[in-house]
XYZ file of C-alpha atoms in Angstrom:
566
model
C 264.591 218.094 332.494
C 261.579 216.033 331.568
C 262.407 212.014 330.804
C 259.945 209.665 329.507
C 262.132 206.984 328.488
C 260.642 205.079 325.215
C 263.474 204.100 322.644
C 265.731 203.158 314.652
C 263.263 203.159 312.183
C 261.550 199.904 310.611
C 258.383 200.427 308.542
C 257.800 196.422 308.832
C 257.962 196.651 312.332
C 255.763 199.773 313.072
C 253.112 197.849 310.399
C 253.085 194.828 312.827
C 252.604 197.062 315.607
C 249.655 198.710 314.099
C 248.204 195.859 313.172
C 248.984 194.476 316.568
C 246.848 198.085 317.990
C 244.187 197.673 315.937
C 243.835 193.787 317.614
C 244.750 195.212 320.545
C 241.874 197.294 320.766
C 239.308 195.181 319.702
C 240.515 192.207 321.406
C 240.866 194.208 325.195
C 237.689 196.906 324.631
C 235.435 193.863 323.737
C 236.576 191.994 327.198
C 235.404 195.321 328.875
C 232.261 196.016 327.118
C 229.230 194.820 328.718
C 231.111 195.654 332.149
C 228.943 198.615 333.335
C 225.990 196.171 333.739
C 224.051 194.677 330.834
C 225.042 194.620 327.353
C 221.926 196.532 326.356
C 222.146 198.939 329.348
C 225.749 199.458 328.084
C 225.197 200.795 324.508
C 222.056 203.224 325.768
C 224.430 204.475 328.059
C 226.599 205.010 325.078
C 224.029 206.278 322.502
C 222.935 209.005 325.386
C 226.360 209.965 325.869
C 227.317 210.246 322.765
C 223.903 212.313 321.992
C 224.222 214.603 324.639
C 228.381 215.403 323.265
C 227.108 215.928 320.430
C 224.251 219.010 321.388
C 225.824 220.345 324.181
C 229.921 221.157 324.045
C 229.929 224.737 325.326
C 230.503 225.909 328.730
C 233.341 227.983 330.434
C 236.262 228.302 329.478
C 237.959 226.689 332.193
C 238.085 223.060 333.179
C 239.533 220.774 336.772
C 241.672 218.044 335.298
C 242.897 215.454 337.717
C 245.984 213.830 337.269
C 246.678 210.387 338.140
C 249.966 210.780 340.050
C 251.666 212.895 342.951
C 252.830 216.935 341.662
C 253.295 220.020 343.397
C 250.578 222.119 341.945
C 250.190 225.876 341.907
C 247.179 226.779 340.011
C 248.543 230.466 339.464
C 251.506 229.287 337.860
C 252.547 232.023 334.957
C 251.604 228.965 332.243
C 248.737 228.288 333.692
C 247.969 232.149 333.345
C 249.639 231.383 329.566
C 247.146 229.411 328.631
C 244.416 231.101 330.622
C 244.559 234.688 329.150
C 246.731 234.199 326.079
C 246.279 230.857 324.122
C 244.383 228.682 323.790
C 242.442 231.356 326.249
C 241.322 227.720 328.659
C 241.668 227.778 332.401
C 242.946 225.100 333.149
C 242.944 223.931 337.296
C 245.003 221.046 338.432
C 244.348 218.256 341.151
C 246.866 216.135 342.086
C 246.684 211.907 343.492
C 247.579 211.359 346.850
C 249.132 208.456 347.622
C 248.380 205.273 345.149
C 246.702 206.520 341.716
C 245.081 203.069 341.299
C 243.453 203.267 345.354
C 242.751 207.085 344.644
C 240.844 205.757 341.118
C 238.883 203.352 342.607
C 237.754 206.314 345.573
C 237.187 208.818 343.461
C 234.920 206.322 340.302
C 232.816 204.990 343.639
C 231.773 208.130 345.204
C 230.633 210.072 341.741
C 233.674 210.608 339.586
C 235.845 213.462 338.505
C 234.389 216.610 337.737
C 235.898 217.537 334.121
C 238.938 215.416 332.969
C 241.869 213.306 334.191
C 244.442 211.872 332.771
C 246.387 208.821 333.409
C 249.175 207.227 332.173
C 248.355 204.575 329.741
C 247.236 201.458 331.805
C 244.630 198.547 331.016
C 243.946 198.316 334.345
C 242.729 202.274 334.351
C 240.770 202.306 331.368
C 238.843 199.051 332.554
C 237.949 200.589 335.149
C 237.091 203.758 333.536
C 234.803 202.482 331.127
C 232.998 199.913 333.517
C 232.169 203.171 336.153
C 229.688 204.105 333.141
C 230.493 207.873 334.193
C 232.893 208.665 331.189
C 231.493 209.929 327.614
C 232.611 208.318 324.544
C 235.067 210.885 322.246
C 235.552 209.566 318.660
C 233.722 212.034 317.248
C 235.309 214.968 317.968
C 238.924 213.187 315.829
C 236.908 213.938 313.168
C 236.059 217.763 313.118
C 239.153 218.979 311.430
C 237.591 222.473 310.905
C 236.664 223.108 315.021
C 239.769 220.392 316.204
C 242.545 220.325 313.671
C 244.989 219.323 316.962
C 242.861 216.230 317.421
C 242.029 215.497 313.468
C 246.069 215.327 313.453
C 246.279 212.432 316.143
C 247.731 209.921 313.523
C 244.675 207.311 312.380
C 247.033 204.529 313.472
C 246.517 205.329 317.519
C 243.033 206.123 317.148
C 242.444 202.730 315.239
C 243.966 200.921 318.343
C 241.868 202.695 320.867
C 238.449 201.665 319.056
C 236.154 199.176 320.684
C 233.753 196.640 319.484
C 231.338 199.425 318.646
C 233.875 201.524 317.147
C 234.153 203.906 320.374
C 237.085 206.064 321.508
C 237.149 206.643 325.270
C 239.901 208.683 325.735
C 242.091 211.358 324.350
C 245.326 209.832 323.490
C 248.439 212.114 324.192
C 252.379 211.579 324.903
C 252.805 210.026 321.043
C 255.261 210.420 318.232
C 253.572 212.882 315.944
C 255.042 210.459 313.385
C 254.744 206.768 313.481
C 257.273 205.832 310.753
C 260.156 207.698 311.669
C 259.819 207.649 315.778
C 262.367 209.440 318.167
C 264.410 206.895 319.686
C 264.383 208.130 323.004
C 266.820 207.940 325.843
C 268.768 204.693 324.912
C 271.003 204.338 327.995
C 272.337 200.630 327.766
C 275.761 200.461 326.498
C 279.535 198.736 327.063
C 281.774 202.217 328.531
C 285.459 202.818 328.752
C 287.431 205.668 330.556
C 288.968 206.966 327.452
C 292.037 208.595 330.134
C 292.197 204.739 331.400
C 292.417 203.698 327.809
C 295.447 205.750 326.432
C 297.034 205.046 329.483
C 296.901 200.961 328.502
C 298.394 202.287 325.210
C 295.324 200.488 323.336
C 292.695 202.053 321.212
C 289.128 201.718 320.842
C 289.595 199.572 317.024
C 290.955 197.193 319.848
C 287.870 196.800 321.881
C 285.377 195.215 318.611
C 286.079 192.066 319.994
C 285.439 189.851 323.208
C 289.545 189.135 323.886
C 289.423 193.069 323.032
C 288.286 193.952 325.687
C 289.486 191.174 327.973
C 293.140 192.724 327.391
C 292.275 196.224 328.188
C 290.603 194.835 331.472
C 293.729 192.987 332.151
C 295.697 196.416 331.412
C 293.546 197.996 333.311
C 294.066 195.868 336.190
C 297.502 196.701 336.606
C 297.154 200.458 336.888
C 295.994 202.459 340.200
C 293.679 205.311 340.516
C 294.212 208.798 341.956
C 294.114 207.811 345.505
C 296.780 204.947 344.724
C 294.918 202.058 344.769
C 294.130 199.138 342.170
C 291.681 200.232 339.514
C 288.695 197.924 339.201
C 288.414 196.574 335.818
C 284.695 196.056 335.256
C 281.606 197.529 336.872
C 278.510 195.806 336.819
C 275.814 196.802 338.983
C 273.611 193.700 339.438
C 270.930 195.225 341.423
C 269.592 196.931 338.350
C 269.982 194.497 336.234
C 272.993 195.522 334.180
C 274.319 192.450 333.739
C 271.334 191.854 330.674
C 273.393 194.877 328.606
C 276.269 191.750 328.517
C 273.528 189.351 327.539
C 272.843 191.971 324.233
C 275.954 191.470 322.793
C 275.371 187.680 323.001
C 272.518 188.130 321.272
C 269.842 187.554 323.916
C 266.953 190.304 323.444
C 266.234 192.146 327.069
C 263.320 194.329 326.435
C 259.945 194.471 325.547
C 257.457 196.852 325.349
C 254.846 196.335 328.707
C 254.603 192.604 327.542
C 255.349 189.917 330.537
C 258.954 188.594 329.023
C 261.483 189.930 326.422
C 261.283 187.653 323.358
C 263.137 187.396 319.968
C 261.977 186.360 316.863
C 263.914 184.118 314.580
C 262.250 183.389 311.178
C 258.774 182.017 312.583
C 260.086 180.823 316.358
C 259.752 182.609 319.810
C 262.810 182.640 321.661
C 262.467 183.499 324.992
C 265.323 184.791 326.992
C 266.240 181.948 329.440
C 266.370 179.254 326.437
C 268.588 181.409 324.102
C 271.780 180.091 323.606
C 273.622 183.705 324.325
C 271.726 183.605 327.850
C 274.136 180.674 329.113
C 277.543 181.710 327.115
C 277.214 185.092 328.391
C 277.223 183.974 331.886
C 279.955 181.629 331.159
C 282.066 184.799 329.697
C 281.264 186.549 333.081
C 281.900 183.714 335.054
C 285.675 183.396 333.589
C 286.262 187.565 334.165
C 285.152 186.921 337.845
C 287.846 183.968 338.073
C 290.318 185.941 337.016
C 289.212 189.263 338.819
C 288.409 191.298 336.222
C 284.975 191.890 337.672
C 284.287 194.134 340.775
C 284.063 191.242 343.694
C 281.084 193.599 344.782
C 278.815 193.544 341.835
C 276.714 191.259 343.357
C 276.185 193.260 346.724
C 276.618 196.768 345.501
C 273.707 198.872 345.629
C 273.008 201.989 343.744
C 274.844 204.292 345.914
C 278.092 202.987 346.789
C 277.891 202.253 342.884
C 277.764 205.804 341.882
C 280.312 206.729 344.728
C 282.783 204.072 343.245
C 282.257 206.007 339.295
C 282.991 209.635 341.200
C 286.071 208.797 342.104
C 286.914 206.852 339.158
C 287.368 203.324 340.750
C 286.811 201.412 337.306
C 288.179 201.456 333.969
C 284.901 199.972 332.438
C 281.634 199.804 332.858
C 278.589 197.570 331.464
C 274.839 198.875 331.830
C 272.858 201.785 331.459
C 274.583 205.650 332.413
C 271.353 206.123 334.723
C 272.874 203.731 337.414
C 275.962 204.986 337.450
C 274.987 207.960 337.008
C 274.876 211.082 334.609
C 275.813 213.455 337.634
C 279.387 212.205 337.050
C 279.865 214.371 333.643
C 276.866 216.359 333.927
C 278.380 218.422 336.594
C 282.095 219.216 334.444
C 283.140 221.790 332.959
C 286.081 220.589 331.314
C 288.060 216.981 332.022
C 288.696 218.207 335.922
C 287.200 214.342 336.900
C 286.917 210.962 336.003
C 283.459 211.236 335.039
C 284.489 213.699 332.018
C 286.306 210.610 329.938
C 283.473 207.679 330.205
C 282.013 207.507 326.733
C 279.645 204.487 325.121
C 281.577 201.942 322.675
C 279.781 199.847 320.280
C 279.196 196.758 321.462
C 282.148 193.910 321.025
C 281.343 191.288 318.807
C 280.773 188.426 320.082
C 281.843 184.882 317.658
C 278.549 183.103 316.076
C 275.957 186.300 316.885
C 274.553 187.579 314.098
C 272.729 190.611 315.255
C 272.318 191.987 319.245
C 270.049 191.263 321.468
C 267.182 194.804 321.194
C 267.984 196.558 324.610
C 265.741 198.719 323.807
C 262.090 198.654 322.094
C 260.853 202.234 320.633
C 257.217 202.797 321.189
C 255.725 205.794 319.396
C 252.376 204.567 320.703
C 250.271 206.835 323.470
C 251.810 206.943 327.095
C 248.603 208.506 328.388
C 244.771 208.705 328.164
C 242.526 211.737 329.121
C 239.419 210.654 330.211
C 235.786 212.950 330.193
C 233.463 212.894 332.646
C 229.800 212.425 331.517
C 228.973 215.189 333.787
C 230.909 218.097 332.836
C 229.759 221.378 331.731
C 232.930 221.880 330.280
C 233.145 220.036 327.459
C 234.607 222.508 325.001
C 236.719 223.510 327.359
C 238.916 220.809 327.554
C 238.702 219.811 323.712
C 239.976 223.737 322.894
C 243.026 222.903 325.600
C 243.805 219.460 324.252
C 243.218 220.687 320.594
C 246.567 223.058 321.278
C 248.384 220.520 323.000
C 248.225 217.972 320.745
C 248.852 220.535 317.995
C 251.019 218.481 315.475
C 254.429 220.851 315.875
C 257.576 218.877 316.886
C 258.034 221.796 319.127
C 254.513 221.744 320.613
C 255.764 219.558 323.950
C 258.187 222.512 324.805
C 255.578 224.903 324.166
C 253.058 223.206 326.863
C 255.240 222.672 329.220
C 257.364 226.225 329.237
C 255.712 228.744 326.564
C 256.104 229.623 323.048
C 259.437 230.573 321.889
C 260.065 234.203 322.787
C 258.310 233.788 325.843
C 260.272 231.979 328.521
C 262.748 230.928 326.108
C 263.871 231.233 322.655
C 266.400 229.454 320.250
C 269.504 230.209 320.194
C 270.376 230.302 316.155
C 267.406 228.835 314.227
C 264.060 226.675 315.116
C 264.999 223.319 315.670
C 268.237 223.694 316.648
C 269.769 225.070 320.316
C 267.739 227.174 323.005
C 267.907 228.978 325.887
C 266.001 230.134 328.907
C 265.777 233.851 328.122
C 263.764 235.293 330.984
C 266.821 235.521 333.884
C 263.748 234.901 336.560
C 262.143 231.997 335.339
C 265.929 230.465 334.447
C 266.540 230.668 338.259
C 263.543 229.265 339.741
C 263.470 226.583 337.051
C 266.463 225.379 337.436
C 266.788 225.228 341.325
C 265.999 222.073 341.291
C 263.363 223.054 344.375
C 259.482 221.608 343.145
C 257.900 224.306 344.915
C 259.439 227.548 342.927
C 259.098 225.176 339.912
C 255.483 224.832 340.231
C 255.043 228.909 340.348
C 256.517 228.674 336.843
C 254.725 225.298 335.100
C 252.672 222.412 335.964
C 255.366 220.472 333.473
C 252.061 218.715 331.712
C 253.781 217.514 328.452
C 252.351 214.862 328.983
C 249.136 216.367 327.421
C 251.419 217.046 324.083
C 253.800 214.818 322.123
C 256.979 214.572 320.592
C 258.983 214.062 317.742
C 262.335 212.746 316.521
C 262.540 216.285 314.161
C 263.728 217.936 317.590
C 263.889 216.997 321.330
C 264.340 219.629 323.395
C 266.270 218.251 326.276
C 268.760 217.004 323.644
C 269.621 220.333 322.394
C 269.260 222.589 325.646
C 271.863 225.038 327.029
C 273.434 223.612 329.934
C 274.884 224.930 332.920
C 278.062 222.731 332.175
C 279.820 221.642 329.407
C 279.228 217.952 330.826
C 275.529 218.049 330.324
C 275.865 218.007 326.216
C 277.128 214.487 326.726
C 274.042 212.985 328.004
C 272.148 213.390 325.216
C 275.183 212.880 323.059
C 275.868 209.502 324.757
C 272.201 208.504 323.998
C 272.186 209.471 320.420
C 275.309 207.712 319.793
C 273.447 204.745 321.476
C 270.467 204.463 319.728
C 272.184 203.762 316.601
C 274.551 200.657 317.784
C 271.972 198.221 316.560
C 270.529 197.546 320.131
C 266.745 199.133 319.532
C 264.101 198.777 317.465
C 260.287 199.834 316.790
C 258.014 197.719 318.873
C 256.789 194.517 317.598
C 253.397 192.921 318.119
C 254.747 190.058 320.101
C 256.895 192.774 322.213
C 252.996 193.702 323.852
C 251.680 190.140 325.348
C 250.668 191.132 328.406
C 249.403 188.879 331.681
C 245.727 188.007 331.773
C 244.133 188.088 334.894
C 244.502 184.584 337.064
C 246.708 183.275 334.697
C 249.783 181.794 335.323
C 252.311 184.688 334.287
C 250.088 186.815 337.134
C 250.934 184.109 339.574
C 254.151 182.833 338.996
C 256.155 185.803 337.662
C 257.623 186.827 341.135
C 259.228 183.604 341.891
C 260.413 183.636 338.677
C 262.405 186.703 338.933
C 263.589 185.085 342.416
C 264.687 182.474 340.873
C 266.582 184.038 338.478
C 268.401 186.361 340.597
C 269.227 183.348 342.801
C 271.141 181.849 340.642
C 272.998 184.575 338.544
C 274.723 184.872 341.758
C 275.757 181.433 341.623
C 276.589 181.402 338.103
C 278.694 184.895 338.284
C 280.213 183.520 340.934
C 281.372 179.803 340.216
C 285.007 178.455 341.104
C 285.493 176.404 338.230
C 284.070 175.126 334.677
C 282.207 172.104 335.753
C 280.869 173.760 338.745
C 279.446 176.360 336.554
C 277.792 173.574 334.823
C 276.586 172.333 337.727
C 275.028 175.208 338.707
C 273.421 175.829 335.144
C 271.842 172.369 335.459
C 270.121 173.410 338.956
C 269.044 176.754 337.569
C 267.821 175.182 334.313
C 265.455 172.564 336.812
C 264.329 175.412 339.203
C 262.897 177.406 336.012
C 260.984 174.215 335.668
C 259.745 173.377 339.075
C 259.715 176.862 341.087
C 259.133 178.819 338.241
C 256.874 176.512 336.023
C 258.466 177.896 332.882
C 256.876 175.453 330.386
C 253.196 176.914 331.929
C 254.594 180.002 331.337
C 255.503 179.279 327.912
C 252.332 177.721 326.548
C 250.294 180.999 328.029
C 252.491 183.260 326.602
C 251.774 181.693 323.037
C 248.285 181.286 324.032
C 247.934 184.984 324.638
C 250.018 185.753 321.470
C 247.825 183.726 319.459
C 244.409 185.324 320.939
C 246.149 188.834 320.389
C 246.557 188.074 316.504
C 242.504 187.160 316.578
């Protein structure tokens, strides 16, 4: 399985966020132009580039393209020799980063570059230092040549817009995308309130009783009384702090928990900021918390737990309830049933309680159908042709076409089951084994797994309508389904973006501010009574101020908003 996890459809929202890419792209491109050396020296470098694209773009038919993270490659895997003697007929040779991509970048740009193409995902930091090398060509051309390129005249005009710079120059090939902006696939939404539905009948409740806060307070306190197959006391509520899934409580207050790569989750209301340590649900969330844990209707451990002895505790069906996303505690549980033979088989995602005075939740989740990663050309390849033919058929505009990179056409490898778009199956008994074994070695004599070069679309995801080898692993991508529509995501929003500038304050004070913050949502969790809670909110409230320097923080964050919308 392949997870890129990105996240209901909003044609406002998507408009601000193009108009937000097209400022994006101006406003970040133009703070990198001039970087190579001299303004002047910088556009003949770009006119002769661009010249020299245009007159010479034949060459072999096989390319190096260097990827910007660890893999296992095997350059004679059988889709490698797919795409090398069958379609698109490109040879296409892998090479792998050692160790850190960004060290590795900054090696390979100062002693001559990459040979052909390389790919990265999407990162200011990368292209800035792509473009100021002065050893990659400019591409926007070849979006444009719907005849020789159709796969890259079909990039949607909305990502290409974004990537433009001053000059109106492209410098990558955009990939990972939804092939349609307006209507993007969700992804894996993971964030959700989850009951043992076993636990639940056996409290004699149902879930129309869990819509509300005191809802769900009784069946914790029902719970509570009931023991679990090795006889002891069943935990009521698992919350496994050291991912952060205490924010998934802070949603159904109201308080928004995600953005998308900006510094700080924000939510709008009418033509205000509200950031998520001054929102009202922040502080009444933790006071709701704070009462469970008096009454012990919270693990004692949530606060020391880590990831581990937190799974452990779900496989043997310690808690009645959970609160945070099914990738901490973790898939495996169901995945690995065949019927309800554990506890895993009954968890399952309830919409979130409602919660007195919220109006809407708090987005868990932003969806970005934007590019996750940027191929870069080197200046000096012979190749050119090469790797526009390859990315051409990747980016071929088929909501099937990510599948197809990464494990062959249908009929191939694999095949559907009863019609296109619906349910498929390996076919070949061979490459089912070795691609399943879960060992990266015999998986890299099959495929380099490069759908990352492709995209995706919400008309069919494969990994949400696989066979699997147990009944369990249907619920995964049933649970996240089921998830995405519970009003906790949305399309990304310009505002979602606002990212640190470099020597600013959000660069140096972020890190204390997460310290601070996880200081004290210990002490809040944890407080013995109502005014000590207060107490402790007024000392966490100050050390935002002083350690934190949340006001700075603030005032650049609406700075960088403001210089984003010019």
């Amino acid at each position: 399985m392949y997870i890129r996890k990105n996240g209901m459809k909003s044609a406002l929202a998507l408009t601000l966020a193009a108009a937000l890419g097209l400022m994006a792209g101006c406003s970040g491109n133009s703070n990198s132009a001039g970087q190579n050396s001299t303004g002047a020296d910088n556009a003949a470098a770009t006119s002769s580039a661009a010249a020299d694209t245009k007159t010479d773009t034949k060459g072999s038919n096989s390319f190096k393209l260097w990827l910007g993270w660890t893999a296992t490659v095997n350059n004679d895997s059988s889709i490698q020799q797919y795409w090398k003697t069958e379609e698109p007929g490109i040879d296409v040779k892998l090479e792998a980063t050692q160790g850190d991509a960004a060290t590795a970048l900054n090696l390979k740009l100062n002693t001559g570059g990459f040979d052909d193409a390389a790919i990265f995902q999407r990162s200011q930091v990368v292209d800035d230092a792509m473009k100021r090398s002065n050893l990659i060509m400019p591409l926007e051309q070849y979006f444009d040549m719907p005849e020789q390129y159709p796969g890259l005249a079909a990039i949607p005009k909305v990502y290409l817009d974004q990537m433009k710079d001053a000059d109106g120059h492209i410098w990558s090939i955009p990939s990972y995308f939804d092939i349609d902006p307006a209507d993007p696939w969700p992804g894996w939404s993971s964030n959700a309130w989850f009951i043992r539905t076993d636990i639940l009948e056996k409290t004699g409740m149902t879930e129309a009783d869990l819509t509300t806060l005191a809802g769900v307070e009784s069946y914790l306190e029902k719970a509570a009384q009931l023991k679990d197959e090795s006889g002891k006391a069943l935990l009521p509520l698992g919350i496994l702090t050291d991912k952060n899934d205490e924010y998934t409580v802070l949603s159904a207050f109201g308080v928004t928990i995600a953005s998308a790569g900006g510094v700080t989750p924000v939510r709008k209301d009418g033509d205000n900021f509200i950031f998520m340590y001054d929102d009202p649900g922040f502080k009444a969330a933790y006071k709701w918390m704070n009462s469970l844990y008096q009454k012990k209707l919270i693990d004692p451990e949530a606060l020391t737990d880590k990831g581990e002895r937190y799974v452990e505790k779900n496989k043997s069906g310690r808690y009645a309830m959970n609160i945070g996303s099914f990738w901490n505690f973790n898939q495996s549980v169901w995945e690995v049933l065949d019927g309800p033979t554990g506890p895993g088989w009954y968890y399952k995602p309830i919409p979130f309680p409602k919660v007195d005075g919220v109006a809407q939740l708090g987005t868990t989740q932003v969806i970005n159908p934007y590019p996750g990663d940027d191929t870069y050309i080197s200046k000096k390849t012979k190749n050119l042709d090469a790797i526009l033919k390859f990315y051409d058929y990747t980016l071929s505009p088929k909501p099937e076409q990510g599948m197809v990179v990464n494990e062959g056409p249908a009929g191939k490898y694999w095949d559907w089951v009863d019609q296109p778009y619906g349910k498929w199956t390996f076919i070949d008994p061979e490459y089912k084994e070795l691609r399943n074994s879960g060992d990266a070695a015999k998986k890299a004599q099959l495929t380099p797994e490069l759908y990352m070069t492709s995209t995706y679309s919400n008309k069919w995801y494969a990994w949400w309508t696989s066979e699997n080898v147990h009944a369990g692993g249907a619920k995964t991508g049933e649970f996240s389904k089921q998830i995405g529509q519970m009003g906790a995501t949305r399309v990304a929003e310009n505002y979602d973006m606002v990212k640190a500038k470099a020597g600013g304050v959000w660069e140096k004070y972020a890190p204390e501010l997460d310290t601070v913050y996880k200081e004290y949502r210990a002490k809040l969790l944890m407080a013995n009574s109502d005014d000590k809670f207060e107490k402790v909110w007024s000392d966490f409230t100050s050390a935002l101020e002083k350690r934190g320097h949340w006001s700075e923080l603030k005032q650049e964050w609406n700075e960088l908003y403001q210089a984003l919308g010019k």
